[in-house]
Tab-separated table of C-alpha atoms and ligand atoms in Angstrom:
chain	number	residue	atom	x	y	z
A	28	UNK	CA	-5.469	-19.815	-11.271
A	29	UNK	CA	-8.740	-18.074	-10.412
A	30	UNK	CA	-8.029	-14.712	-12.038
A	31	UNK	CA	-10.857	-13.985	-14.502
A	32	UNK	CA	-9.430	-10.838	-15.994
A	33	UNK	CA	-8.916	-7.140	-15.402
A	34	UNK	CA	-11.483	-4.385	-15.267
A	35	UNK	CA	-11.238	-0.599	-15.310
A	36	UNK	CA	-12.030	0.887	-11.900
A	37	UNK	CA	-13.838	3.825	-13.537
A	38	UNK	CA	-15.434	2.887	-16.903
A	39	UNK	CA	-15.574	-0.869	-16.092
A	40	UNK	CA	-14.170	-1.941	-19.444
A	41	UNK	CA	-12.933	-5.546	-19.354
A	42	UNK	CA	-9.281	-6.073	-20.281
A	43	UNK	CA	-7.553	-9.473	-20.676
A	44	UNK	CA	-5.023	-10.503	-18.025
A	45	UNK	CA	-3.125	-12.767	-20.414
A	46	UNK	CA	-0.667	-10.051	-21.422
A	47	UNK	CA	1.141	-7.125	-19.769
A	48	UNK	CA	-1.385	-4.372	-19.071
A	49	UNK	CA	-1.037	-0.945	-17.593
A	50	UNK	CA	-3.900	1.581	-17.449
A	51	UNK	CA	-7.368	1.266	-18.978
A	52	UNK	CA	-6.929	1.566	-22.752
A	53	UNK	CA	-10.187	3.559	-23.010
A	54	UNK	CA	-10.045	6.075	-20.161
A	55	UNK	CA	-6.555	5.845	-18.636
A	56	UNK	CA	-7.763	4.893	-15.140
A	57	UNK	CA	-6.284	2.107	-12.979
A	58	UNK	CA	-7.282	-1.498	-13.705
A	59	UNK	CA	-8.209	-4.034	-11.039
A	60	UNK	CA	-8.002	-7.814	-11.000
A	61	UNK	CA	-11.246	-9.804	-10.786
A	62	UNK	CA	-11.440	-13.424	-9.638
A	63	UNK	CA	-13.879	-16.275	-9.874
A	64	UNK	CA	-14.691	-15.995	-6.184
A	65	UNK	CA	-17.231	-18.828	-6.285
A	66	UNK	CA	-14.505	-21.187	-7.434
A	67	UNK	CA	-12.066	-19.811	-4.823
A	68	UNK	CA	-14.640	-20.380	-2.050
A	69	UNK	CA	-15.146	-23.951	-3.269
A	70	UNK	CA	-11.386	-24.597	-3.441
A	71	UNK	CA	-10.149	-23.273	-0.113
A	72	UNK	CA	-11.540	-22.471	3.337
A	73	UNK	CA	-10.246	-19.842	5.756
A	74	UNK	CA	-9.140	-22.505	8.257
A	75	UNK	CA	-6.909	-24.018	5.587
A	76	UNK	CA	-5.314	-20.634	4.887
A	77	UNK	CA	-4.692	-20.130	8.611
A	78	UNK	CA	-2.951	-23.508	8.786
A	79	UNK	CA	-0.563	-22.729	5.916
A	80	UNK	CA	2.900	-21.242	6.313
A	81	UNK	CA	4.069	-18.221	4.421
A	82	UNK	CA	3.179	-14.601	3.901
A	83	UNK	CA	1.762	-13.017	0.766
A	84	UNK	CA	1.679	-16.211	-1.325
A	85	UNK	CA	-0.202	-18.156	1.323
A	86	UNK	CA	-3.209	-16.414	-0.250
A	87	UNK	CA	-2.363	-17.684	-3.743
A	88	UNK	CA	-5.966	-18.544	-4.668
A	89	UNK	CA	-6.933	-14.872	-4.553
A	90	UNK	CA	-3.755	-13.632	-6.254
A	91	UNK	CA	-2.663	-13.724	-9.897
A	92	UNK	CA	-0.747	-16.871	-10.810
A	93	UNK	CA	2.812	-16.171	-11.945
A	94	UNK	CA	3.902	-19.810	-11.742
A	95	UNK	CA	6.900	-19.516	-9.435
A	96	UNK	CA	6.576	-16.196	-7.533
A	97	UNK	CA	9.523	-13.833	-7.160
A	98	UNK	CA	9.653	-13.903	-3.374
A	99	UNK	CA	11.947	-12.671	-0.622
A	100	UNK	CA	9.673	-13.843	2.203
A	101	UNK	CA	7.285	-10.858	2.169
A	102	UNK	CA	4.178	-10.662	4.361
A	103	UNK	CA	3.360	-12.704	7.425
A	104	UNK	CA	4.037	-9.665	9.610
A	105	UNK	CA	3.022	-9.546	13.281
A	106	UNK	CA	-0.226	-8.012	14.490
A	107	UNK	CA	0.610	-6.846	18.005
A	108	UNK	CA	-1.603	-5.605	20.811
A	109	UNK	CA	-0.452	-2.101	21.734
A	110	UNK	CA	-1.911	-1.583	25.188
A	111	UNK	CA	0.665	0.930	26.396
A	112	UNK	CA	0.262	3.080	23.308
A	113	UNK	CA	-3.515	2.575	23.552
A	114	UNK	CA	-3.501	3.985	27.074
A	115	UNK	CA	-1.469	6.967	25.860
A	116	UNK	CA	-3.828	7.819	22.973
A	117	UNK	CA	-7.071	6.885	24.758
A	118	UNK	CA	-7.977	3.560	23.110
A	119	UNK	CA	-8.922	0.320	24.892
A	120	UNK	CA	-8.381	-2.050	21.958
A	121	UNK	CA	-5.453	-0.987	19.827
A	122	UNK	CA	-3.281	-3.151	17.577
A	123	UNK	CA	-0.343	-2.324	15.349
A	124	UNK	CA	0.554	-4.298	12.250
A	125	UNK	CA	4.322	-4.096	11.915
A	126	UNK	CA	5.050	-3.998	8.193
A	127	UNK	CA	8.574	-2.757	8.930
A	128	UNK	CA	9.759	-6.362	9.275
A	129	UNK	CA	9.139	-7.047	5.575
A	130	UNK	CA	12.057	-7.574	3.165
A	131	UNK	CA	13.527	-4.116	2.388
A	132	UNK	CA	11.831	-2.767	5.523
A	133	UNK	CA	8.385	-1.828	4.278
A	134	UNK	CA	4.992	-3.024	3.052
A	135	UNK	CA	6.121	-2.115	-0.480
A	136	UNK	CA	7.635	-5.605	-0.601
A	137	UNK	CA	4.154	-7.146	-0.803
A	138	UNK	CA	3.160	-5.154	-3.860
A	139	UNK	CA	6.498	-5.527	-5.614
A	140	UNK	CA	6.552	-9.282	-5.125
A	141	UNK	CA	3.212	-9.522	-6.934
A	142	UNK	CA	3.999	-6.929	-9.627
A	143	UNK	CA	7.495	-8.180	-10.422
A	144	UNK	CA	6.331	-11.820	-10.422
A	145	UNK	CA	3.591	-11.052	-12.940
A	146	UNK	CA	5.727	-8.723	-15.062
A	147	UNK	CA	8.373	-11.432	-15.360
A	148	UNK	CA	5.799	-14.152	-16.075
A	149	UNK	CA	4.233	-12.019	-18.820
A	150	UNK	CA	7.570	-11.310	-20.503
A	151	UNK	CA	8.776	-7.900	-19.240
A	152	UNK	CA	12.489	-7.394	-20.045
A	153	UNK	CA	13.215	-4.443	-17.717
A	154	UNK	CA	11.325	-2.636	-14.968
A	155	UNK	CA	10.959	0.984	-13.971
A	156	UNK	CA	9.172	3.153	-11.387
A	157	UNK	CA	9.455	6.545	-9.768
A	158	UNK	CA	9.777	6.348	-6.005
A	159	UNK	CA	9.572	8.793	-3.148
A	160	UNK	CA	11.317	6.242	-0.984
A	161	UNK	CA	10.625	2.652	-0.059
A	162	UNK	CA	9.086	1.489	-3.320
A	163	UNK	CA	12.374	2.058	-5.160
A	164	UNK	CA	14.380	-0.110	-2.777
A	165	UNK	CA	11.728	-2.819	-2.968
A	166	UNK	CA	11.584	-2.738	-6.770
A	167	UNK	CA	15.376	-2.913	-6.990
A	168	UNK	CA	15.470	-5.909	-4.641
A	169	UNK	CA	12.704	-7.842	-6.399
A	170	UNK	CA	14.165	-6.930	-9.789
A	171	UNK	CA	17.501	-8.369	-8.651
A	172	UNK	CA	15.799	-11.532	-7.412
A	173	UNK	CA	13.957	-11.815	-10.745
A	174	UNK	CA	17.138	-11.180	-12.745
A	175	UNK	CA	15.603	-8.166	-14.502
A	176	UNK	CA	17.255	-4.757	-14.943
A	177	UNK	CA	15.622	-1.910	-12.982
A	178	UNK	CA	15.558	1.851	-13.611
A	179	UNK	CA	14.368	4.078	-10.766
A	180	UNK	CA	13.848	7.835	-10.615
A	181	UNK	CA	13.918	9.314	-7.110
A	182	UNK	CA	13.681	12.867	-5.775
A	183	UNK	CA	17.211	14.062	-4.951
A	184	UNK	CA	16.287	14.501	-1.270
A	185	UNK	CA	15.015	10.930	-0.802
A	186	UNK	CA	16.291	9.266	2.426
A	187	UNK	CA	19.818	7.955	1.752
A	188	UNK	CA	18.947	4.362	2.709
A	189	UNK	CA	16.447	4.115	-0.124
A	190	UNK	CA	18.913	5.305	-2.736
A	191	UNK	CA	21.823	3.223	-1.442
A	192	UNK	CA	19.688	0.102	-1.163
A	193	UNK	CA	18.484	0.484	-4.762
A	194	UNK	CA	22.024	1.019	-6.034
A	195	UNK	CA	23.352	-1.925	-4.010
A	196	UNK	CA	20.687	-4.108	-5.625
A	197	UNK	CA	22.051	-3.098	-9.011
A	198	UNK	CA	19.342	-0.669	-10.091
A	199	UNK	CA	20.128	2.385	-12.166
A	200	UNK	CA	19.019	5.312	-9.973
A	201	UNK	CA	18.311	8.702	-11.511
A	202	UNK	CA	18.086	11.533	-8.963
A	203	UNK	CA	15.619	14.253	-9.963
A	204	UNK	CA	15.187	17.781	-8.636
A	205	UNK	CA	11.504	17.714	-7.702
A	206	UNK	CA	8.804	15.399	-6.386
A	207	UNK	CA	7.686	11.916	-7.364
A	208	UNK	CA	5.512	13.596	-9.993
A	209	UNK	CA	8.640	14.935	-11.741
A	210	UNK	CA	10.226	11.497	-11.423
A	211	UNK	CA	7.145	9.991	-13.062
A	212	UNK	CA	7.508	12.441	-15.923
A	213	UNK	CA	11.172	11.460	-16.419
A	214	UNK	CA	10.149	7.818	-16.622
A	215	UNK	CA	7.163	8.544	-18.852
A	216	UNK	CA	9.507	10.096	-21.396
A	217	UNK	CA	11.713	6.988	-21.511
A	218	UNK	CA	9.809	3.810	-20.576
A	219	UNK	CA	8.201	3.041	-23.907
A	220	UNK	CA	11.219	4.011	-25.982
A	221	UNK	CA	13.587	1.934	-23.833
A	222	UNK	CA	11.263	-1.060	-23.385
A	223	UNK	CA	11.005	-0.690	-19.595
A	224	UNK	CA	7.770	-1.981	-18.033
A	225	UNK	CA	6.435	0.718	-15.708
A	226	UNK	CA	5.297	-0.617	-12.322
A	227	UNK	CA	4.411	2.837	-10.921
A	228	UNK	CA	1.678	2.898	-8.271
A	229	UNK	CA	-1.648	1.845	-9.875
A	230	UNK	CA	-0.203	2.064	-13.407
A	231	UNK	CA	-0.228	-1.716	-13.457
A	232	UNK	CA	-2.815	-3.867	-11.650
A	233	UNK	CA	-0.783	-6.215	-9.435
A	234	UNK	CA	0.914	-4.071	-6.786
A	235	UNK	CA	-2.577	-3.567	-5.353
A	236	UNK	CA	-3.055	-7.333	-5.337
A	237	UNK	CA	0.107	-7.835	-3.300
A	238	UNK	CA	-0.857	-5.087	-0.881
A	239	UNK	CA	-4.391	-6.335	-0.443
A	240	UNK	CA	-2.894	-9.306	1.413
A	241	UNK	CA	-2.502	-6.912	4.380
A	242	UNK	CA	-6.301	-7.058	4.606
A	243	UNK	CA	-6.485	-10.857	4.335
A	244	UNK	CA	-3.693	-11.296	6.832
A	245	UNK	CA	-5.316	-8.917	9.306
A	246	UNK	CA	-8.627	-10.804	9.127
A	247	UNK	CA	-6.811	-14.112	9.541
A	248	UNK	CA	-4.899	-12.834	12.575
A	249	UNK	CA	-8.188	-11.680	14.129
A	250	UNK	CA	-9.706	-15.150	13.583
A	251	UNK	CA	-11.514	-14.071	10.424
A	252	UNK	CA	-13.071	-10.960	11.872
A	253	UNK	CA	-12.390	-7.306	11.082
A	254	UNK	CA	-11.611	-4.331	13.331
A	255	UNK	CA	-13.827	-1.249	13.590
A	256	UNK	CA	-11.221	1.249	12.403
A	257	UNK	CA	-8.047	1.131	10.300
A	258	UNK	CA	-5.605	4.024	10.064
A	259	UNK	CA	-3.345	4.017	7.039
A	260	UNK	CA	-0.638	6.502	5.964
A	261	UNK	CA	-1.743	7.469	2.483
A	262	UNK	CA	0.439	8.553	-0.414
A	263	UNK	CA	-0.499	6.804	-3.653
A	264	UNK	CA	-3.142	4.885	-1.749
A	265	UNK	CA	-2.511	1.322	-2.949
A	266	UNK	CA	-2.677	-0.124	0.552
A	267	UNK	CA	-5.932	1.692	1.270
A	268	UNK	CA	-7.717	0.596	-1.902
A	269	UNK	CA	-6.080	-2.833	-1.781
A	270	UNK	CA	-7.334	-3.579	1.728
A	271	UNK	CA	-10.816	-2.364	0.865
A	272	UNK	CA	-10.785	-4.670	-2.172
A	273	UNK	CA	-9.728	-7.528	0.106
A	274	UNK	CA	-12.592	-6.849	2.528
A	275	UNK	CA	-15.135	-6.827	-0.328
A	276	UNK	CA	-13.729	-10.090	-1.717
A	277	UNK	CA	-13.734	-11.710	1.728
A	278	UNK	CA	-17.359	-10.748	2.257
A	279	UNK	CA	-18.306	-12.270	-1.097
A	280	UNK	CA	-16.267	-15.380	-0.292
A	281	UNK	CA	-18.150	-15.688	2.988
A	282	UNK	CA	-14.871	-15.596	4.916
A	283	UNK	CA	-15.918	-12.664	7.120
A	284	UNK	CA	-19.341	-11.445	8.143
A	285	UNK	CA	-18.471	-8.427	10.316
A	286	UNK	CA	-19.108	-4.874	9.127
A	287	UNK	CA	-16.044	-3.662	7.221
A	288	UNK	CA	-13.814	-1.195	9.072
A	289	UNK	CA	-13.973	2.562	8.724
A	290	UNK	CA	-10.892	3.404	6.672
A	291	UNK	CA	-8.980	6.493	7.780
A	292	UNK	CA	-6.424	8.049	5.453
A	293	UNK	CA	-3.653	9.915	7.248
A	294	UNK	CA	-1.491	12.426	5.389
A	295	UNK	CA	1.144	15.009	6.232
A	296	UNK	CA	-0.102	18.590	6.513
A	297	UNK	CA	2.484	19.710	3.923
A	298	UNK	CA	0.994	17.402	1.302
A	299	UNK	CA	-2.598	16.446	2.034
A	300	UNK	CA	-4.528	16.399	-1.258
A	301	UNK	CA	-6.721	13.454	-0.218
A	302	UNK	CA	-7.617	15.051	3.119
A	303	UNK	CA	-8.514	18.313	1.387
A	304	UNK	CA	-10.596	16.637	-1.325
A	305	UNK	CA	-12.393	14.411	1.179
A	306	UNK	CA	-13.475	17.323	3.353
A	307	UNK	CA	-14.384	19.450	0.320
A	308	UNK	CA	-16.687	16.655	-0.881
A	309	UNK	CA	-14.717	16.548	-4.143
A	310	UNK	CA	-14.373	13.535	-6.419
A	311	UNK	CA	-10.822	14.376	-7.456
A	312	UNK	CA	-7.845	15.915	-5.686
A	313	UNK	CA	-6.244	19.291	-6.337
A	314	UNK	CA	-2.452	19.090	-6.250
A	315	UNK	CA	-0.810	21.181	-3.489
A	316	UNK	CA	1.344	23.980	-4.928
A	317	UNK	CA	4.508	23.144	-2.979
A	318	UNK	CA	4.257	19.699	-1.400
A	319	UNK	CA	6.665	19.301	1.518
A	320	UNK	CA	7.003	16.775	4.309
A	321	UNK	CA	9.721	14.790	6.010
A	322	UNK	CA	7.541	11.680	5.532
A	323	UNK	CA	8.825	11.110	2.000
A	324	UNK	CA	6.341	8.350	1.164
A	325	UNK	CA	3.487	10.779	1.765
A	326	UNK	CA	4.848	13.410	-0.612
A	327	UNK	CA	2.572	12.355	-3.470
A	328	UNK	CA	0.887	15.503	-4.819
A	329	UNK	CA	-1.091	13.910	-7.678
A	330	UNK	CA	-2.091	10.338	-6.833
A	331	UNK	CA	-3.505	8.537	-9.860
A	332	UNK	CA	-6.002	6.608	-7.733
A	333	UNK	CA	-7.596	9.694	-6.169
A	334	UNK	CA	-11.178	8.824	-7.158
A	335	UNK	CA	-10.725	5.231	-6.007
A	336	UNK	CA	-9.306	6.327	-2.619
A	337	UNK	CA	-12.019	8.903	-2.045
A	338	UNK	CA	-14.690	6.301	-2.851
A	339	UNK	CA	-13.165	3.922	-0.297
A	340	UNK	CA	-13.133	6.581	2.419
A	341	UNK	CA	-16.796	7.424	1.758
A	342	UNK	CA	-18.071	3.868	1.289
A	343	UNK	CA	-16.385	2.784	4.505
A	344	UNK	CA	-17.757	5.801	6.397
A	345	UNK	CA	-14.193	6.681	7.239
A	346	UNK	CA	-12.414	9.999	7.145
A	347	UNK	CA	-9.096	11.656	6.316
A	348	UNK	CA	-6.835	13.659	8.591
A	349	UNK	CA	-3.550	15.530	8.289
A	350	UNK	CA	-0.823	15.937	10.906
A	351	UNK	CA	2.225	18.186	10.979
A	352	UNK	CA	5.794	16.913	10.614
A	353	UNK	CA	6.470	17.712	14.277
A	354	UNK	CA	3.430	15.697	15.276
A	355	UNK	CA	4.371	12.687	13.188
A	356	UNK	CA	7.931	12.602	14.505
A	357	UNK	CA	6.569	12.823	18.041
A	358	UNK	CA	4.256	9.935	17.084
A	359	UNK	CA	7.321	7.851	16.173
A	360	UNK	CA	8.903	8.609	19.537
A	361	UNK	CA	5.727	7.757	21.442
A	362	UNK	CA	5.344	4.462	19.600
A	363	UNK	CA	8.976	3.454	20.058
A	364	UNK	CA	8.957	4.283	23.771
A	365	UNK	CA	5.649	2.547	24.492
A	366	UNK	CA	5.779	-0.468	22.173
A	367	UNK	CA	9.425	-0.936	21.180
A	368	UNK	CA	8.840	-0.406	17.467
A	369	UNK	CA	10.951	2.193	15.669
A	370	UNK	CA	8.636	3.049	12.824
A	371	UNK	CA	8.875	5.229	9.714
A	372	UNK	CA	7.691	8.872	9.868
A	373	UNK	CA	4.747	7.984	7.591
A	374	UNK	CA	3.510	5.543	10.224
A	375	UNK	CA	4.316	7.876	13.129
A	376	UNK	CA	1.606	10.068	11.609
A	377	UNK	CA	-0.972	7.450	12.599
A	378	UNK	CA	-0.212	7.873	16.285
A	379	UNK	CA	-0.785	11.616	16.091
A	380	UNK	CA	-3.906	11.107	13.965
A	381	UNK	CA	-5.436	8.596	16.365
A	382	UNK	CA	-4.960	11.001	19.278
A	383	UNK	CA	-6.715	13.749	17.330
A	384	UNK	CA	-9.589	11.549	16.259
A	385	UNK	CA	-10.144	10.127	19.744
A	386	UNK	CA	-10.203	13.680	21.124
A	387	UNK	CA	-13.040	14.714	18.779
A	388	UNK	CA	-14.951	11.428	19.167
A	389	UNK	CA	-14.489	10.180	15.584
A	390	UNK	CA	-12.840	7.098	17.069
A	391	UNK	CA	-14.589	5.813	20.209
A	392	UNK	CA	-12.557	4.593	23.174
A	393	UNK	CA	-13.756	1.010	22.640
A	394	UNK	CA	-13.399	0.915	18.823
A	395	UNK	CA	-11.134	-1.973	17.834
A	396	UNK	CA	-8.456	0.023	16.022
A	397	UNK	CA	-5.480	-1.041	13.900
A	398	UNK	CA	-2.535	1.147	12.882
A	399	UNK	CA	-0.630	-0.003	9.798
A	400	UNK	CA	3.031	0.659	10.540
A	401	UNK	CA	4.084	0.618	6.901
A	402	UNK	CA	7.864	0.819	7.262
A	403	UNK	CA	10.842	0.775	9.583
A	404	UNK	CA	12.367	3.951	11.009
A	405	UNK	CA	15.831	2.535	10.378
A	406	UNK	CA	15.678	3.760	6.786
A	407	UNK	CA	15.114	7.377	7.908
A	408	UNK	CA	17.968	8.008	10.337
A	409	UNK	CA	18.512	11.545	9.034
A	410	UNK	CA	14.953	12.489	10.057
A	411	UNK	CA	15.412	11.845	13.779
B	508	PLP	C1	6.583	3.897	4.883
B	508	PLP	C2	5.519	4.294	3.896
B	508	PLP	N1	4.264	4.445	4.312
B	508	PLP	C3	3.271	4.802	3.478
B	508	PLP	C4	3.495	5.078	2.141
B	508	PLP	C5	2.355	5.464	1.258
B	508	PLP	O1	1.855	4.332	0.629
B	508	PLP	P1	0.760	4.306	-0.496
B	508	PLP	O2	1.414	4.840	-1.712
B	508	PLP	O3	0.339	2.875	-0.614
B	508	PLP	O4	-0.353	5.179	-0.058
B	508	PLP	C6	4.800	4.926	1.643
B	508	PLP	C7	5.088	5.184	0.225
B	508	PLP	O5	6.192	5.377	-0.200
B	508	PLP	C8	5.842	4.510	2.533
B	508	PLP	O6	7.082	4.338	2.098
B	509	ZN	ZN1	-11.602	2.895	-18.195
């Protein structure tokens, strides 16, 4: 409805949104969706959005318009005060956003609803993506709902729930010896030849749009204000860049006036390219030689959106921090015992990270802090 077109995040070339697009045709970087925000502001007010029902598609004016969305009820997740966990980590104003209650058990549902809706609307005949875990299950589910065939490549050691869920939803699952990077290569060799539309992280522009609704929803749940600090478990980084995009749009729309939050990327010590690049002052990441972590969604050695993520961390005056696998599993236990939420290992990392950052003063005791619990622990039973 209000989508003006797509633009390269690096060279700023304009690309039409009227057909299926993937990366920038000139420089190969991710594309982002741009809206006529003046018209959006004239059409809808924040109070009206708050009064609507629904999750992701409640924000339809600032999303691409697929006609009828492919939806399984994604978004609309609770933002919960976490006072007991706050006391344990040393924070007076802590919230958790429980994305584990999404369809297929993770925030990936938001992005896949948007990407699959648009791919179908623009004529895709089959869908494909590599997945280190939750994205594959989500793509398979939304592909099934859309009536489109799905081909997924997953590392052989992916948590069983992700593989079984994808197969149950009728996807063809190829298990690969290696990381998500090797899975991406397998798909790259086949997608064009087979006519599969590739919805890999940031290789098409709409998963970010679905995930940015986490930012809109958070602001709405805080009565159109923003917290001081957001911690986000970062693999490919779509949630991180998506939320930052949402905050910029909301500022331009006049929907929020508060200073945007400091964005903190949390990674696993066994695969922390964004943390390393951030602290080295680098513009691009260097891939770790042997990426390893139990938090499968964080095992992303070569994220395509590295420059975009690093810009967000710097612009927001945030930081990046790594925690060990033992620490992130202990984070899951602490969260479950104090708040009753059994979260994914990726999100358990946020608990450990917040403790570390409070200890060194990067997060102040009274900073209003939000942890994005990106997935449910129920899909990782073999890890605990
Ligand atoms: C539970 C969970 N958290 C976080 C991530 C990382 O997300 P992103 O690729 O948006 O950085 C993933 C990715 O698979 C995930 O499954
Ligand atoms: Zn470009």
